[in-house]
């Protein structure tokens, strides 16, 4: 089963395919017989350092070691959408091709995905929830179908014992920090396959490491929301080793040093991330403050108008009592009725405590704060102050009108 059949996800992987092909010769070079020295391509002995540029910033982002004399292309990719790399550094992509024009090492950018137990993506309606929690599932359901649809002889390659032990140690460390309602996952896998590249049979080893953060969310009865589980996953990048058929085993014994991030670029990216977060935080705080100020002014206006109504009512009542005390009973009744009409008051019940609360009858929807100190009123049936009015300190319950 392919778990990522969305156009947006396919677009992200299409960008990764472009990254792989950038270093391959154009025209019919690969249709020619492999050059002499193809066997030596997998038996390189020395490396050279090359720079991966971040073109928008005009800076070196990473330094990569490649076999001496091999062709090379690299970049920092920033694909958007639902499955973009988790951080800019995860956009590292490079390919280096040997003198036989077939043997190659590649690294593709990381991707992200998410899932929730209600079947919806936490990112919203524009994204699909993807229930994948293993590196094998990521490779078999996402990478291989989208990048190597013509692959044959697909098999899972066991991880070396030392790598398995390292993963197990990392898993224990992650889970220790997950908390009682959480689950953290780290997993790696390698897939071996065969396909035709410009008429030449080739073998590839594709590997990936993924991490997932899963946490439970309690039920929220006020919003009619049941308890649920949410999960956010990301790949650290997808590595590829390609060799002519029969040459992959020799190539698997050769490892390149890991890419080295440039400290200046790393500092620049971190500063950009801090600036973006600060701007988002300020906008959110400003919005919250404006909402608070708005309801503060609304409340002050209601209190002022209510006091004016009470003063007017008192004057009318005193005058009526002075004119004719003989009809006190009927005047009292009329006065009480006039109180309600002039003050526009109505009674409501707090469903949490059963307490009767009097507010204006000019507004059909009344919400009381969780500490019982504040009432928000309005006529819009779709308005819900939860998450909008003082969301850090208060939750809100709608009052029930007394007919």
GROMACS .gro file of C-alpha atoms in nm:
model
  403
    1UNK     CA    1   0.000   0.000   0.000
    2UNK     CA    2   0.135   0.344  -0.093
    3UNK     CA    3   0.057   0.584   0.189
    4UNK     CA    4   0.144   0.914   0.020
    5UNK     CA    5  -0.070   0.937  -0.299
    6UNK     CA    6  -0.097   1.317  -0.297
    7UNK     CA    7   0.008   1.557  -0.570
    8UNK     CA    8   0.183   1.779  -0.318
    9UNK     CA    9   0.395   1.494  -0.181
   10UNK     CA   10   0.476   1.377  -0.534
   11UNK     CA   11   0.589   1.731  -0.612
   12UNK     CA   12   0.831   1.725  -0.319
   13UNK     CA   13   0.977   1.394  -0.432
   14UNK     CA   14   0.996   1.522  -0.788
   15UNK     CA   15   1.226   1.795  -0.658
   16UNK     CA   16   1.441   1.526  -0.498
   17UNK     CA   17   1.461   1.339  -0.827
   18UNK     CA   18   1.579   1.660  -0.995
   19UNK     CA   19   1.850   1.689  -0.729
   20UNK     CA   20   1.977   1.341  -0.815
   21UNK     CA   21   1.984   1.408  -1.188
   22UNK     CA   22   2.171   1.739  -1.170
   23UNK     CA   23   2.512   1.579  -1.167
   24UNK     CA   24   2.440   1.325  -1.441
   25UNK     CA   25   2.577   1.401  -1.790
   26UNK     CA   26   2.333   1.537  -2.043
   27UNK     CA   27   2.258   1.397  -2.386
   28UNK     CA   28   2.335   1.033  -2.458
   29UNK     CA   29   2.637   0.993  -2.235
   30UNK     CA   30   2.478   0.718  -2.029
   31UNK     CA   31   2.371   0.530  -2.339
   32UNK     CA   32   2.740   0.485  -2.425
   33UNK     CA   33   2.932   0.185  -2.286
   34UNK     CA   34   3.081   0.258  -1.943
   35UNK     CA   35   3.426   0.410  -1.968
   36UNK     CA   36   3.739   0.217  -1.883
   37UNK     CA   37   3.810   0.232  -1.516
   38UNK     CA   38   3.453   0.151  -1.415
   39UNK     CA   39   3.582  -0.106  -1.169
   40UNK     CA   40   3.808   0.157  -1.017
   41UNK     CA   41   3.511   0.387  -0.968
   42UNK     CA   42   3.398   0.184  -0.668
   43UNK     CA   43   3.753   0.150  -0.538
   44UNK     CA   44   3.849   0.513  -0.489
   45UNK     CA   45   4.124   0.580  -0.235
   46UNK     CA   46   4.131   0.958  -0.190
   47UNK     CA   47   3.870   1.229  -0.151
   48UNK     CA   48   3.842   1.599  -0.222
   49UNK     CA   49   3.631   1.862  -0.046
   50UNK     CA   50   3.358   2.051  -0.233
   51UNK     CA   51   3.120   2.321  -0.113
   52UNK     CA   52   2.741   2.310  -0.113
   53UNK     CA   53   2.616   2.664  -0.169
   54UNK     CA   54   2.298   2.818  -0.032
   55UNK     CA   55   2.226   3.039  -0.330
   56UNK     CA   56   1.958   3.265  -0.171
   57UNK     CA   57   2.206   3.357   0.105
   58UNK     CA   58   2.514   3.337  -0.122
   59UNK     CA   59   2.694   3.133   0.144
   60UNK     CA   60   2.857   2.794   0.177
   61UNK     CA   61   2.618   2.578   0.377
   62UNK     CA   62   2.806   2.246   0.390
   63UNK     CA   63   3.141   2.099   0.294
   64UNK     CA   64   3.119   1.751   0.142
   65UNK     CA   65   3.394   1.494   0.078
   66UNK     CA   66   3.368   1.318  -0.260
   67UNK     CA   67   3.604   1.074  -0.435
   68UNK     CA   68   3.881   1.258  -0.614
   69UNK     CA   69   3.802   1.337  -0.977
   70UNK     CA   70   3.430   1.256  -0.959
   71UNK     CA   71   3.165   1.492  -1.097
   72UNK     CA   72   2.951   1.668  -0.843
   73UNK     CA   73   2.644   1.892  -0.791
   74UNK     CA   74   2.487   2.006  -0.465
   75UNK     CA   75   2.244   2.259  -0.322
   76UNK     CA   76   2.017   2.348  -0.030
   77UNK     CA   77   1.661   2.272  -0.137
   78UNK     CA   78   1.367   2.449   0.025
   79UNK     CA   79   1.052   2.278  -0.108
   80UNK     CA   80   0.735   2.402   0.060
   81UNK     CA   81   0.403   2.234   0.128
   82UNK     CA   82   0.298   1.969   0.374
   83UNK     CA   83   0.620   1.763   0.358
   84UNK     CA   84   0.899   2.023   0.358
   85UNK     CA   85   1.226   1.955   0.544
   86UNK     CA   86   1.193   2.013   0.917
   87UNK     CA   87   1.483   2.264   0.924
   88UNK     CA   88   1.689   2.435   0.648
   89UNK     CA   89   1.989   2.208   0.715
   90UNK     CA   90   1.770   1.907   0.626
   91UNK     CA   91   1.742   2.054   0.274
   92UNK     CA   92   2.100   1.942   0.194
   93UNK     CA   93   2.108   1.759  -0.142
   94UNK     CA   94   2.408   1.646  -0.343
   95UNK     CA   95   2.517   1.384  -0.596
   96UNK     CA   96   2.864   1.275  -0.703
   97UNK     CA   97   2.915   1.051  -1.009
   98UNK     CA   98   3.218   0.835  -1.086
   99UNK     CA   99   3.421   0.817  -1.408
  100UNK     CA  100   3.208   0.528  -1.536
  101UNK     CA  101   2.911   0.774  -1.542
  102UNK     CA  102   2.701   0.524  -1.343
  103UNK     CA  103   2.854   0.474  -0.999
  104UNK     CA  104   2.719   0.747  -0.769
  105UNK     CA  105   2.663   0.863  -0.415
  106UNK     CA  106   2.360   1.086  -0.345
  107UNK     CA  107   2.190   1.249  -0.048
  108UNK     CA  108   1.833   1.374  -0.082
  109UNK     CA  109   1.663   1.631   0.145
  110UNK     CA  110   1.462   1.530   0.447
  111UNK     CA  111   1.084   1.531   0.440
  112UNK     CA  112   0.814   1.556   0.709
  113UNK     CA  113   0.469   1.414   0.762
  114UNK     CA  114   0.212   1.393   1.044
  115UNK     CA  115  -0.086   1.193   1.165
  116UNK     CA  116  -0.366   1.210   1.423
  117UNK     CA  117  -0.595   0.940   1.561
  118UNK     CA  118  -0.902   1.124   1.428
  119UNK     CA  119  -0.775   1.069   1.073
  120UNK     CA  120  -0.695   1.436   1.009
  121UNK     CA  121  -0.359   1.603   0.958
  122UNK     CA  122  -0.265   1.841   1.241
  123UNK     CA  123  -0.158   2.084   0.966
  124UNK     CA  124  -0.515   2.129   0.843
  125UNK     CA  125  -0.744   2.025   0.558
  126UNK     CA  126  -0.484   2.092   0.287
  127UNK     CA  127  -0.260   1.808   0.408
  128UNK     CA  128  -0.316   1.434   0.439
  129UNK     CA  129  -0.253   1.235   0.756
  130UNK     CA  130   0.017   0.971   0.696
  131UNK     CA  131   0.040   0.677   0.935
  132UNK     CA  132   0.404   0.569   0.887
  133UNK     CA  133   0.629   0.507   1.189
  134UNK     CA  134   0.915   0.295   1.047
  135UNK     CA  135   1.203   0.369   0.813
  136UNK     CA  136   1.113   0.060   0.606
  137UNK     CA  137   0.759   0.193   0.568
  138UNK     CA  138   0.895   0.532   0.458
  139UNK     CA  139   1.126   0.377   0.198
  140UNK     CA  140   0.881   0.119   0.060
  141UNK     CA  141   0.570   0.338   0.060
  142UNK     CA  142   0.714   0.679  -0.031
  143UNK     CA  143   1.068   0.681  -0.168
  144UNK     CA  144   1.078   0.372  -0.390
  145UNK     CA  145   0.731   0.409  -0.554
  146UNK     CA  146   0.792   0.775  -0.636
  147UNK     CA  147   1.162   0.764  -0.732
  148UNK     CA  148   1.213   0.411  -0.863
  149UNK     CA  149   0.873   0.293  -0.992
  150UNK     CA  150   1.046   0.042  -1.224
  151UNK     CA  151   1.256  -0.114  -0.948
  152UNK     CA  152   1.298  -0.492  -0.934
  153UNK     CA  153   1.434  -0.739  -0.679
  154UNK     CA  154   1.354  -0.510  -0.386
  155UNK     CA  155   1.484  -0.640  -0.053
  156UNK     CA  156   1.543  -0.506   0.298
  157UNK     CA  157   1.911  -0.513   0.396
  158UNK     CA  158   1.982  -0.585   0.766
  159UNK     CA  159   2.156  -0.308   0.955
  160UNK     CA  160   2.507  -0.374   1.091
  161UNK     CA  161   2.509  -0.490   1.453
  162UNK     CA  162   2.690  -0.176   1.571
  163UNK     CA  163   2.428   0.046   1.407
  164UNK     CA  164   2.144  -0.156   1.564
  165UNK     CA  165   2.302  -0.112   1.907
  166UNK     CA  166   2.340   0.262   1.853
  167UNK     CA  167   1.977   0.296   1.746
  168UNK     CA  168   1.859   0.099   2.049
  169UNK     CA  169   2.055   0.331   2.280
  170UNK     CA  170   1.911   0.640   2.110
  171UNK     CA  171   1.559   0.493   2.135
  172UNK     CA  172   1.597   0.442   2.511
  173UNK     CA  173   1.725   0.797   2.555
  174UNK     CA  174   1.443   0.949   2.349
  175UNK     CA  175   1.172   0.751   2.526
  176UNK     CA  176   1.307   0.851   2.867
  177UNK     CA  177   1.232   1.213   2.773
  178UNK     CA  178   0.893   1.148   2.614
  179UNK     CA  179   0.680   1.182   2.929
  180UNK     CA  180   0.389   0.965   3.044
  181UNK     CA  181   0.161   1.063   2.752
  182UNK     CA  182   0.429   1.057   2.481
  183UNK     CA  183   0.622   0.821   2.261
  184UNK     CA  184   0.941   0.903   2.069
  185UNK     CA  185   1.066   0.685   1.785
  186UNK     CA  186   1.394   0.661   1.595
  187UNK     CA  187   1.441   0.402   1.321
  188UNK     CA  188   1.674   0.330   1.028
  189UNK     CA  189   1.646   0.099   0.729
  190UNK     CA  190   1.820   0.014   0.401
  191UNK     CA  191   1.656  -0.110   0.081
  192UNK     CA  192   1.838  -0.282  -0.205
  193UNK     CA  193   1.694  -0.283  -0.555
  194UNK     CA  194   1.772  -0.304  -0.927
  195UNK     CA  195   1.655  -0.105  -1.231
  196UNK     CA  196   1.767   0.012  -1.576
  197UNK     CA  197   1.952   0.344  -1.607
  198UNK     CA  198   1.971   0.459  -1.969
  199UNK     CA  199   1.980   0.097  -2.082
  200UNK     CA  200   2.237  -0.018  -1.824
  201UNK     CA  201   2.139  -0.254  -1.539
  202UNK     CA  202   2.225  -0.095  -1.205
  203UNK     CA  203   2.189  -0.173  -0.836
  204UNK     CA  204   2.110   0.075  -0.558
  205UNK     CA  205   2.121   0.081  -0.181
  206UNK     CA  206   1.875   0.339  -0.043
  207UNK     CA  207   1.883   0.422   0.327
  208UNK     CA  208   1.698   0.655   0.563
  209UNK     CA  209   1.665   0.735   0.931
  210UNK     CA  210   1.336   0.873   1.064
  211UNK     CA  211   1.223   1.014   1.397
  212UNK     CA  212   0.867   1.054   1.526
  213UNK     CA  213   0.729   1.246   1.825
  214UNK     CA  214   0.391   1.122   1.947
  215UNK     CA  215   0.183   1.270   2.229
  216UNK     CA  216  -0.166   1.227   2.369
  217UNK     CA  217  -0.412   1.513   2.403
  218UNK     CA  218  -0.689   1.503   2.668
  219UNK     CA  219  -1.056   1.537   2.584
  220UNK     CA  220  -1.204   1.888   2.571
  221UNK     CA  221  -1.579   1.854   2.640
  222UNK     CA  222  -1.648   2.228   2.593
  223UNK     CA  223  -1.543   2.194   2.230
  224UNK     CA  224  -1.694   1.847   2.188
  225UNK     CA  225  -1.344   1.716   2.121
  226UNK     CA  226  -1.255   1.363   2.237
  227UNK     CA  227  -0.912   1.258   2.353
  228UNK     CA  228  -0.672   1.199   2.063
  229UNK     CA  229  -0.313   1.115   1.970
  230UNK     CA  230  -0.097   1.326   1.741
  231UNK     CA  231   0.231   1.230   1.575
  232UNK     CA  232   0.492   1.433   1.387
  233UNK     CA  233   0.761   1.250   1.184
  234UNK     CA  234   1.059   1.353   0.975
  235UNK     CA  235   1.337   1.189   0.777
  236UNK     CA  236   1.691   1.315   0.820
  237UNK     CA  237   1.760   1.268   0.449
  238UNK     CA  238   1.769   0.975   0.208
  239UNK     CA  239   2.109   0.833   0.108
  240UNK     CA  240   2.165   0.648  -0.220
  241UNK     CA  241   2.456   0.437  -0.345
  242UNK     CA  242   2.439   0.328  -0.710
  243UNK     CA  243   2.668   0.091  -0.900
  244UNK     CA  244   2.660  -0.118  -1.216
  245UNK     CA  245   2.496  -0.452  -1.153
  246UNK     CA  246   2.736  -0.673  -0.962
  247UNK     CA  247   2.933  -0.380  -0.821
  248UNK     CA  248   2.717  -0.270  -0.527
  249UNK     CA  249   2.866  -0.507  -0.269
  250UNK     CA  250   3.214  -0.360  -0.322
  251UNK     CA  251   3.073  -0.009  -0.303
  252UNK     CA  252   2.888  -0.084   0.025
  253UNK     CA  253   3.222  -0.134   0.195
  254UNK     CA  254   3.331   0.220   0.105
  255UNK     CA  255   3.203   0.511   0.315
  256UNK     CA  256   3.239   0.884   0.261
  257UNK     CA  257   3.286   1.115   0.562
  258UNK     CA  258   2.961   1.283   0.674
  259UNK     CA  259   2.888   1.634   0.540
  260UNK     CA  260   3.020   1.917   0.759
  261UNK     CA  261   2.792   2.214   0.826
  262UNK     CA  262   2.948   2.557   0.786
  263UNK     CA  263   2.943   2.738   1.126
  264UNK     CA  264   2.875   3.083   0.974
  265UNK     CA  265   2.582   2.953   0.770
  266UNK     CA  266   2.447   2.762   1.069
  267UNK     CA  267   2.459   3.077   1.283
  268UNK     CA  268   2.286   3.279   1.009
  269UNK     CA  269   2.006   3.023   0.975
  270UNK     CA  270   1.953   3.003   1.351
  271UNK     CA  271   1.929   3.382   1.369
  272UNK     CA  272   1.671   3.382   1.089
  273UNK     CA  273   1.468   3.119   1.271
  274UNK     CA  274   1.482   3.317   1.597
  275UNK     CA  275   1.376   3.635   1.416
  276UNK     CA  276   1.085   3.461   1.244
  277UNK     CA  277   0.967   3.309   1.571
  278UNK     CA  278   0.992   3.643   1.751
  279UNK     CA  279   0.784   3.811   1.478
  280UNK     CA  280   0.519   3.540   1.500
  281UNK     CA  281   0.515   3.562   1.880
  282UNK     CA  282   0.477   3.943   1.872
  283UNK     CA  283   0.191   3.924   1.622
  284UNK     CA  284   0.017   3.666   1.838
  285UNK     CA  285   0.065   3.876   2.154
  286UNK     CA  286  -0.058   4.191   1.979
  287UNK     CA  287  -0.371   4.013   1.863
  288UNK     CA  288  -0.439   3.883   2.213
  289UNK     CA  289  -0.388   4.230   2.363
  290UNK     CA  290  -0.624   4.390   2.110
  291UNK     CA  291  -0.893   4.132   2.188
  292UNK     CA  292  -0.855   4.201   2.560
  293UNK     CA  293  -0.876   4.578   2.508
  294UNK     CA  294  -1.182   4.543   2.288
  295UNK     CA  295  -1.376   4.345   2.547
  296UNK     CA  296  -1.257   4.575   2.822
  297UNK     CA  297  -1.410   4.873   2.638
  298UNK     CA  298  -1.727   4.678   2.565
  299UNK     CA  299  -1.762   4.592   2.935
  300UNK     CA  300  -1.701   4.953   3.044
  301UNK     CA  301  -1.968   5.075   2.801
  302UNK     CA  302  -2.221   4.822   2.928
  303UNK     CA  303  -2.156   4.922   3.290
  304UNK     CA  304  -2.195   5.291   3.208
  305UNK     CA  305  -2.519   5.241   3.019
  306UNK     CA  306  -2.651   5.019   3.294
  307UNK     CA  307  -2.582   5.285   3.557
  308UNK     CA  308  -2.761   5.544   3.346
  309UNK     CA  309  -3.063   5.317   3.317
  310UNK     CA  310  -3.063   5.259   3.692
  311UNK     CA  311  -3.047   5.634   3.769
  312UNK     CA  312  -3.331   5.705   3.530
  313UNK     CA  313  -3.538   5.425   3.678
  314UNK     CA  314  -3.480   5.551   4.032
  315UNK     CA  315  -3.598   5.904   3.939
  316UNK     CA  316  -3.911   5.770   3.774
  317UNK     CA  317  -3.989   5.541   4.068
  318UNK     CA  318  -3.939   5.813   4.332
  319UNK     CA  319  -4.164   6.052   4.139
  320UNK     CA  320  -4.437   5.791   4.098
  321UNK     CA  321  -4.432   5.703   4.473
  322UNK     CA  322  -4.458   6.073   4.570
  323UNK     CA  323  -4.761   6.125   4.346
  324UNK     CA  324  -4.980   5.847   4.472
  325UNK     CA  325  -4.889   5.610   4.755
  326UNK     CA  326  -5.242   5.473   4.749
  327UNK     CA  327  -5.163   5.280   4.437
  328UNK     CA  328  -4.825   5.157   4.563
  329UNK     CA  329  -4.881   4.792   4.477
  330UNK     CA  330  -4.964   4.855   4.114
  331UNK     CA  331  -4.686   5.111   4.083
  332UNK     CA  332  -4.434   4.865   4.229
  333UNK     CA  333  -4.537   4.601   3.981
  334UNK     CA  334  -4.509   4.845   3.691
  335UNK     CA  335  -4.175   4.969   3.817
  336UNK     CA  336  -4.030   4.618   3.838
  337UNK     CA  337  -4.145   4.544   3.487
  338UNK     CA  338  -3.998   4.870   3.372
  339UNK     CA  339  -3.666   4.777   3.538
  340UNK     CA  340  -3.632   4.475   3.317
  341UNK     CA  341  -3.743   4.657   3.003
  342UNK     CA  342  -3.523   4.961   3.050
  343UNK     CA  343  -3.216   4.765   3.162
  344UNK     CA  344  -3.258   4.501   2.894
  345UNK     CA  345  -3.179   4.229   3.148
  346UNK     CA  346  -3.228   3.853   3.130
  347UNK     CA  347  -3.150   3.555   3.356
  348UNK     CA  348  -2.911   3.276   3.261
  349UNK     CA  349  -2.789   2.959   3.437
  350UNK     CA  350  -2.424   2.853   3.467
  351UNK     CA  351  -2.442   2.477   3.374
  352UNK     CA  352  -2.127   2.405   3.574
  353UNK     CA  353  -2.252   2.542   3.909
  354UNK     CA  354  -2.629   2.597   3.867
  355UNK     CA  355  -2.580   2.961   3.966
  356UNK     CA  356  -2.829   3.212   3.820
  357UNK     CA  357  -2.662   3.504   3.641
  358UNK     CA  358  -2.836   3.816   3.512
  359UNK     CA  359  -2.708   3.974   3.189
  360UNK     CA  360  -2.852   4.171   2.896
  361UNK     CA  361  -3.144   4.028   2.698
  362UNK     CA  362  -3.012   4.206   2.389
  363UNK     CA  363  -2.754   3.931   2.336
  364UNK     CA  364  -2.854   3.570   2.280
  365UNK     CA  365  -2.518   3.407   2.361
  366UNK     CA  366  -2.342   3.452   2.695
  367UNK     CA  367  -2.013   3.285   2.800
  368UNK     CA  368  -1.871   3.276   3.155
  369UNK     CA  369  -1.499   3.237   3.234
  370UNK     CA  370  -1.365   2.931   3.415
  371UNK     CA  371  -1.297   3.138   3.729
  372UNK     CA  372  -1.654   3.278   3.723
  373UNK     CA  373  -1.541   3.641   3.720
  374UNK     CA  374  -1.615   3.750   3.363
  375UNK     CA  375  -1.903   3.717   3.117
  376UNK     CA  376  -1.858   3.767   2.741
  377UNK     CA  377  -2.184   3.840   2.554
  378UNK     CA  378  -2.273   3.849   2.186
  379UNK     CA  379  -2.533   3.768   1.924
  380UNK     CA  380  -2.317   3.571   1.676
  381UNK     CA  381  -2.414   3.200   1.717
  382UNK     CA  382  -2.081   3.092   1.564
  383UNK     CA  383  -1.860   3.292   1.801
  384UNK     CA  384  -1.667   3.087   2.059
  385UNK     CA  385  -1.428   3.276   2.291
  386UNK     CA  386  -1.234   2.958   2.370
  387UNK     CA  387  -0.883   3.001   2.236
  388UNK     CA  388  -0.951   3.370   2.152
  389UNK     CA  389  -1.033   3.556   2.475
  390UNK     CA  390  -0.764   3.522   2.744
  391UNK     CA  391  -0.680   3.167   2.624
  392UNK     CA  392  -0.384   3.123   2.856
  393UNK     CA  393  -0.576   3.174   3.182
  394UNK     CA  394  -0.941   3.108   3.098
  395UNK     CA  395  -1.173   2.861   2.929
  396UNK     CA  396  -1.536   2.958   2.862
  397UNK     CA  397  -1.873   2.790   2.911
  398UNK     CA  398  -2.193   2.908   2.741
  399UNK     CA  399  -2.474   3.007   2.981
  400UNK     CA  400  -2.824   2.860   2.944
  401UNK     CA  401  -3.105   3.118   2.909
  402UNK     CA  402  -3.407   3.102   3.144
  403UNK     CA  403  -3.722   3.138   2.934
   0.00000   0.00000   0.00000
